[in-house]
Amino acid sequence: MAIARWMYDNCIYFNAVNSVYYQRMIDVVATAGPGYKGPSYHAVRVPLLRDQTKEVQLLVNSQCRHWAEVKCTLMADGWTNTRHRSLINFLVYCPRRMDMGNMPHVDNLKKRASKVTVFIYNHVVLIAWLRNRPSWTDIVRPGVTRFPTTFLSFGSIHVHKHDLQALVISKFFVDNRLARESKAKEVVAIILDNSFWDDINVLVKISLPLIRLLRIVDSD
């Protein structure tokens, strides 16, 4: 009860008891036994705070040696919320690979998707066949920046998965001389590759919330 009363008297948030240091503190006091004198106002404010700062700095320094390798650094963003409570966000900043579209796996997927769209749009007969399908709309969709353009295209191409697969297995396409071209065979392999569609599906789910945010910010 003494601990609870101390918390109530000093308006300490109840969540403080969930701290990993809460039970450790009690164990140390219990080990010291009755009559243990807690640190004074000055001790907590000056020497103990200084010692804890040094301890944290040592922890940060232990990570510094990895920064040159991973190209990341730690950042702290201090602010005050609407209830006038001071908060500090700790972030990891990395100037490289900030564009998800530049990640090797995504970049490779983007190139494969581009081969499909370029091949389709370079041949009027293929576009004409697709436009006869009730659900067909253009694959390439414009965006304000390169990021939404890329991922909107992923979303659009994913919507037309069955249209594209229907095209490449249709008698119209198989009997066409285009089907015998090396580029056509490569495109057919991509369109009939289930892993290609699975990867696009994952990217669409990841990027959709970001695209919605960009639309709000850019009024796209």
Tab-separated table of C-alpha atoms in Angstrom:
chain	number	residue	atom	x	y	z
A	1	MET	CA	0.000	0.000	0.000
A	2	ALA	CA	2.908	2.358	0.683
A	3	ILE	CA	4.016	2.163	-2.965
A	4	ALA	CA	0.487	2.814	-4.257
A	5	ARG	CA	0.030	5.754	-1.873
A	6	TRP	CA	3.338	7.233	-3.049
A	7	MET	CA	2.168	6.959	-6.663
A	8	TYR	CA	-1.204	8.586	-5.903
A	9	ASP	CA	0.405	11.410	-3.956
A	10	ASN	CA	2.793	12.240	-6.811
A	11	CYS	CA	0.314	11.697	-9.673
A	12	ILE	CA	2.470	8.985	-11.224
A	13	TYR	CA	0.838	7.225	-14.177
A	14	PHE	CA	-0.396	3.722	-13.376
A	15	ASN	CA	1.438	2.435	-16.446
A	16	ALA	CA	4.684	2.986	-14.530
A	17	VAL	CA	4.162	-0.386	-12.815
A	18	ASN	CA	4.599	-2.045	-16.223
A	19	SER	CA	8.156	-0.759	-16.461
A	20	VAL	CA	10.841	-3.449	-16.595
A	21	TYR	CA	12.594	-1.511	-13.825
A	22	TYR	CA	9.616	-1.492	-11.435
A	23	GLN	CA	10.163	-4.923	-9.864
A	24	ARG	CA	13.942	-4.497	-10.034
A	25	MET	CA	13.611	-1.345	-7.929
A	26	ILE	CA	11.486	-3.156	-5.343
A	27	ASP	CA	13.931	-6.077	-5.210
A	28	VAL	CA	16.868	-3.746	-4.567
A	29	VAL	CA	15.016	-1.931	-1.770
A	30	ALA	CA	13.968	-5.264	-0.224
A	31	THR	CA	17.562	-6.499	-0.353
A	32	ALA	CA	18.783	-3.356	1.422
A	33	GLY	CA	16.314	-3.978	4.247
A	34	PRO	CA	14.445	-1.598	6.589
A	35	GLY	CA	15.850	1.889	7.014
A	36	TYR	CA	17.209	2.169	3.467
A	37	LYS	CA	17.450	5.827	2.467
A	38	GLY	CA	16.372	6.538	-1.090
A	39	PRO	CA	18.330	8.924	-3.328
A	40	SER	CA	17.773	12.599	-2.602
A	41	TYR	CA	16.303	15.227	-4.910
A	42	HIS	CA	19.807	16.399	-5.806
A	43	ALA	CA	21.106	12.858	-6.359
A	44	VAL	CA	18.304	11.979	-8.771
A	45	ARG	CA	18.541	15.338	-10.540
A	46	VAL	CA	22.338	15.574	-10.953
A	47	PRO	CA	24.796	12.700	-10.329
A	48	LEU	CA	22.438	9.763	-10.950
A	49	LEU	CA	21.008	11.428	-14.059
A	50	ARG	CA	24.541	12.068	-15.302
A	51	ASP	CA	25.495	8.428	-14.699
A	52	GLN	CA	22.401	7.204	-16.526
A	53	THR	CA	23.156	9.532	-19.438
A	54	LYS	CA	26.637	8.034	-19.702
A	55	GLU	CA	25.158	4.540	-19.655
A	56	VAL	CA	22.755	5.378	-22.476
A	57	GLN	CA	25.566	7.023	-24.458
A	58	LEU	CA	27.623	3.836	-24.161
A	59	LEU	CA	24.665	1.900	-25.548
A	60	VAL	CA	24.356	4.332	-28.465
A	61	ASN	CA	28.106	4.167	-29.115
A	62	SER	CA	27.891	0.383	-29.307
A	63	GLN	CA	25.558	0.840	-32.283
A	64	CYS	CA	27.581	3.593	-33.960
A	65	ARG	CA	30.097	1.179	-35.428
A	66	HIS	CA	27.315	-0.403	-37.476
A	67	TRP	CA	26.145	2.897	-38.999
A	68	ALA	CA	28.807	2.975	-41.700
A	69	GLU	CA	27.796	-0.538	-42.714
A	70	VAL	CA	24.003	-0.251	-42.703
A	71	LYS	CA	23.869	3.491	-43.510
A	72	CYS	CA	21.446	4.160	-40.646
A	73	THR	CA	21.511	6.456	-37.650
A	74	LEU	CA	19.378	6.966	-34.545
A	75	MET	CA	17.279	10.104	-34.185
A	76	ALA	CA	15.236	11.553	-31.320
A	77	ASP	CA	12.239	13.808	-31.936
A	78	GLY	CA	10.995	15.619	-28.831
A	79	TRP	CA	7.557	17.236	-28.758
A	80	THR	CA	4.607	18.049	-26.515
A	81	ASN	CA	1.160	16.607	-27.128
A	82	THR	CA	-2.231	18.311	-26.704
A	83	ARG	CA	-2.228	17.409	-23.009
A	84	HIS	CA	1.102	19.205	-22.595
A	85	ARG	CA	2.936	15.963	-21.936
A	86	SER	CA	6.513	15.778	-23.160
A	87	LEU	CA	7.141	12.888	-25.540
A	88	ILE	CA	10.271	11.685	-27.304
A	89	ASN	CA	10.086	9.525	-30.422
A	90	PHE	CA	13.172	7.484	-31.214
A	91	LEU	CA	13.587	6.820	-34.916
A	92	VAL	CA	15.968	5.053	-37.268
A	93	TYR	CA	16.909	7.231	-40.238
A	94	CYS	CA	18.354	5.820	-43.446
A	95	PRO	CA	19.042	8.034	-46.494
A	96	ARG	CA	19.375	4.980	-48.721
A	97	ARG	CA	16.521	2.752	-49.896
A	98	MET	CA	13.959	5.310	-48.759
A	99	ASP	CA	12.078	4.763	-52.029
A	100	MET	CA	10.429	1.347	-51.769
A	101	GLY	CA	10.438	1.188	-55.549
A	102	ASN	CA	14.245	1.056	-55.533
A	103	MET	CA	14.413	-2.102	-53.438
A	104	PRO	CA	15.932	-4.910	-55.571
A	105	HIS	CA	12.917	-7.214	-55.324
A	106	VAL	CA	10.427	-4.419	-56.048
A	107	ASP	CA	12.585	-3.023	-58.848
A	108	ASN	CA	12.719	-6.460	-60.496
A	109	LEU	CA	8.955	-6.806	-60.185
A	110	LYS	CA	8.512	-3.321	-61.641
A	111	LYS	CA	10.633	-4.264	-64.669
A	112	ARG	CA	8.612	-7.428	-65.259
A	113	ALA	CA	5.323	-5.536	-64.991
A	114	SER	CA	6.691	-2.895	-67.364
A	115	LYS	CA	7.501	-5.569	-69.953
A	116	VAL	CA	3.873	-6.662	-69.861
A	117	THR	CA	2.403	-3.166	-70.240
A	118	VAL	CA	4.892	-2.072	-72.917
A	119	PHE	CA	4.278	-5.193	-74.987
A	120	ILE	CA	0.491	-4.866	-74.727
A	121	TYR	CA	0.395	-1.149	-75.545
A	122	ASN	CA	2.842	-1.508	-78.424
A	123	HIS	CA	0.422	-3.754	-80.308
A	124	VAL	CA	-2.919	-2.253	-81.289
A	125	VAL	CA	-4.505	-5.644	-81.984
A	126	LEU	CA	-3.905	-6.745	-78.395
A	127	ILE	CA	-5.347	-3.549	-76.931
A	128	ALA	CA	-8.362	-3.851	-79.245
A	129	TRP	CA	-8.978	-7.437	-78.054
A	130	LEU	CA	-8.719	-6.433	-74.401
A	131	ARG	CA	-10.980	-3.403	-74.810
A	132	ASN	CA	-13.738	-5.695	-76.007
A	133	ARG	CA	-13.819	-7.236	-72.534
A	134	PRO	CA	-16.447	-5.553	-70.290
A	135	SER	CA	-14.148	-5.149	-67.291
A	136	TRP	CA	-11.155	-3.734	-69.150
A	137	THR	CA	-9.668	-0.290	-68.386
A	138	ASP	CA	-6.209	1.075	-69.137
A	139	ILE	CA	-3.376	-0.406	-67.063
A	140	VAL	CA	-1.143	2.647	-66.875
A	141	ARG	CA	-2.534	5.197	-64.435
A	142	PRO	CA	-0.933	8.627	-63.892
A	143	GLY	CA	0.157	9.891	-60.483
A	144	VAL	CA	1.604	13.092	-59.046
A	145	THR	CA	4.939	11.464	-58.241
A	146	ARG	CA	6.837	8.422	-59.426
A	147	PHE	CA	5.892	6.456	-56.296
A	148	PRO	CA	2.106	6.452	-56.834
A	149	THR	CA	2.512	6.001	-60.598
A	150	THR	CA	4.451	2.782	-60.066
A	151	PHE	CA	2.171	1.315	-57.435
A	152	LEU	CA	-1.068	2.459	-59.050
A	153	SER	CA	0.121	0.573	-62.116
A	154	PHE	CA	0.716	-2.489	-59.942
A	155	GLY	CA	-2.822	-2.192	-58.617
A	156	SER	CA	-4.296	-1.758	-62.072
A	157	ILE	CA	-2.384	-4.669	-63.568
A	158	HIS	CA	-3.448	-6.848	-60.625
A	159	VAL	CA	-7.113	-6.023	-61.273
A	160	HIS	CA	-6.694	-7.234	-64.866
A	161	LYS	CA	-4.889	-10.461	-64.015
A	162	HIS	CA	-7.652	-12.629	-65.500
A	163	ASP	CA	-8.029	-10.405	-68.579
A	164	LEU	CA	-4.330	-10.707	-69.371
A	165	GLN	CA	-4.259	-14.440	-68.726
A	166	ALA	CA	-7.328	-14.890	-70.907
A	167	LEU	CA	-5.559	-13.002	-73.693
A	168	VAL	CA	-2.359	-15.074	-73.759
A	169	ILE	CA	-4.199	-18.419	-73.744
A	170	SER	CA	-6.854	-17.347	-76.267
A	171	LYS	CA	-6.973	-18.817	-79.781
A	172	PHE	CA	-6.745	-15.256	-81.083
A	173	PHE	CA	-3.327	-14.757	-79.499
A	174	VAL	CA	-1.935	-18.270	-79.921
A	175	ASP	CA	-2.670	-18.205	-83.666
A	176	ASN	CA	-1.252	-14.690	-84.071
A	177	ARG	CA	2.300	-14.315	-85.372
A	178	LEU	CA	3.081	-12.128	-82.340
A	179	ALA	CA	2.938	-15.208	-80.114
A	180	ARG	CA	6.035	-16.582	-81.819
A	181	GLU	CA	8.220	-13.582	-80.942
A	182	SER	CA	10.757	-13.953	-78.132
A	183	LYS	CA	9.386	-10.899	-76.310
A	184	ALA	CA	5.888	-12.340	-76.487
A	185	LYS	CA	7.041	-15.637	-74.997
A	186	GLU	CA	8.721	-13.751	-72.152
A	187	VAL	CA	5.551	-11.748	-71.482
A	188	VAL	CA	3.396	-14.888	-71.559
A	189	ALA	CA	5.708	-16.530	-69.008
A	190	ILE	CA	5.331	-13.508	-66.711
A	191	ILE	CA	1.537	-13.375	-67.043
A	192	LEU	CA	1.171	-17.094	-66.296
A	193	ASP	CA	3.606	-16.991	-63.362
A	194	ASN	CA	1.619	-17.266	-60.113
A	195	SER	CA	4.524	-15.936	-58.024
A	196	PHE	CA	4.459	-12.728	-60.095
A	197	TRP	CA	0.821	-12.129	-59.171
A	198	ASP	CA	1.378	-13.100	-55.535
A	199	ASP	CA	4.179	-10.536	-55.232
A	200	ILE	CA	2.079	-7.826	-56.868
A	201	ASN	CA	-0.796	-8.614	-54.514
A	202	VAL	CA	1.488	-8.133	-51.491
A	203	LEU	CA	2.846	-4.825	-52.827
A	204	VAL	CA	-0.640	-3.517	-53.561
A	205	LYS	CA	-1.748	-4.251	-49.982
A	206	ILE	CA	1.357	-2.543	-48.583
A	207	SER	CA	1.234	0.538	-50.807
A	208	LEU	CA	-2.523	1.209	-50.792
A	209	PRO	CA	-2.563	3.073	-47.429
A	210	LEU	CA	0.437	5.175	-48.542
A	211	ILE	CA	-1.244	6.058	-51.828
A	212	ARG	CA	-4.405	7.087	-49.983
A	213	LEU	CA	-2.317	9.373	-47.786
A	214	LEU	CA	-0.603	10.930	-50.826
A	215	ARG	CA	-3.987	11.568	-52.409
A	216	ILE	CA	-5.080	13.457	-49.302
A	217	VAL	CA	-1.863	15.495	-49.140
A	218	ASP	CA	-1.551	16.185	-52.873
A	219	SER	CA	-5.303	16.324	-53.583
A	220	ASP	CA	-4.734	13.810	-56.382
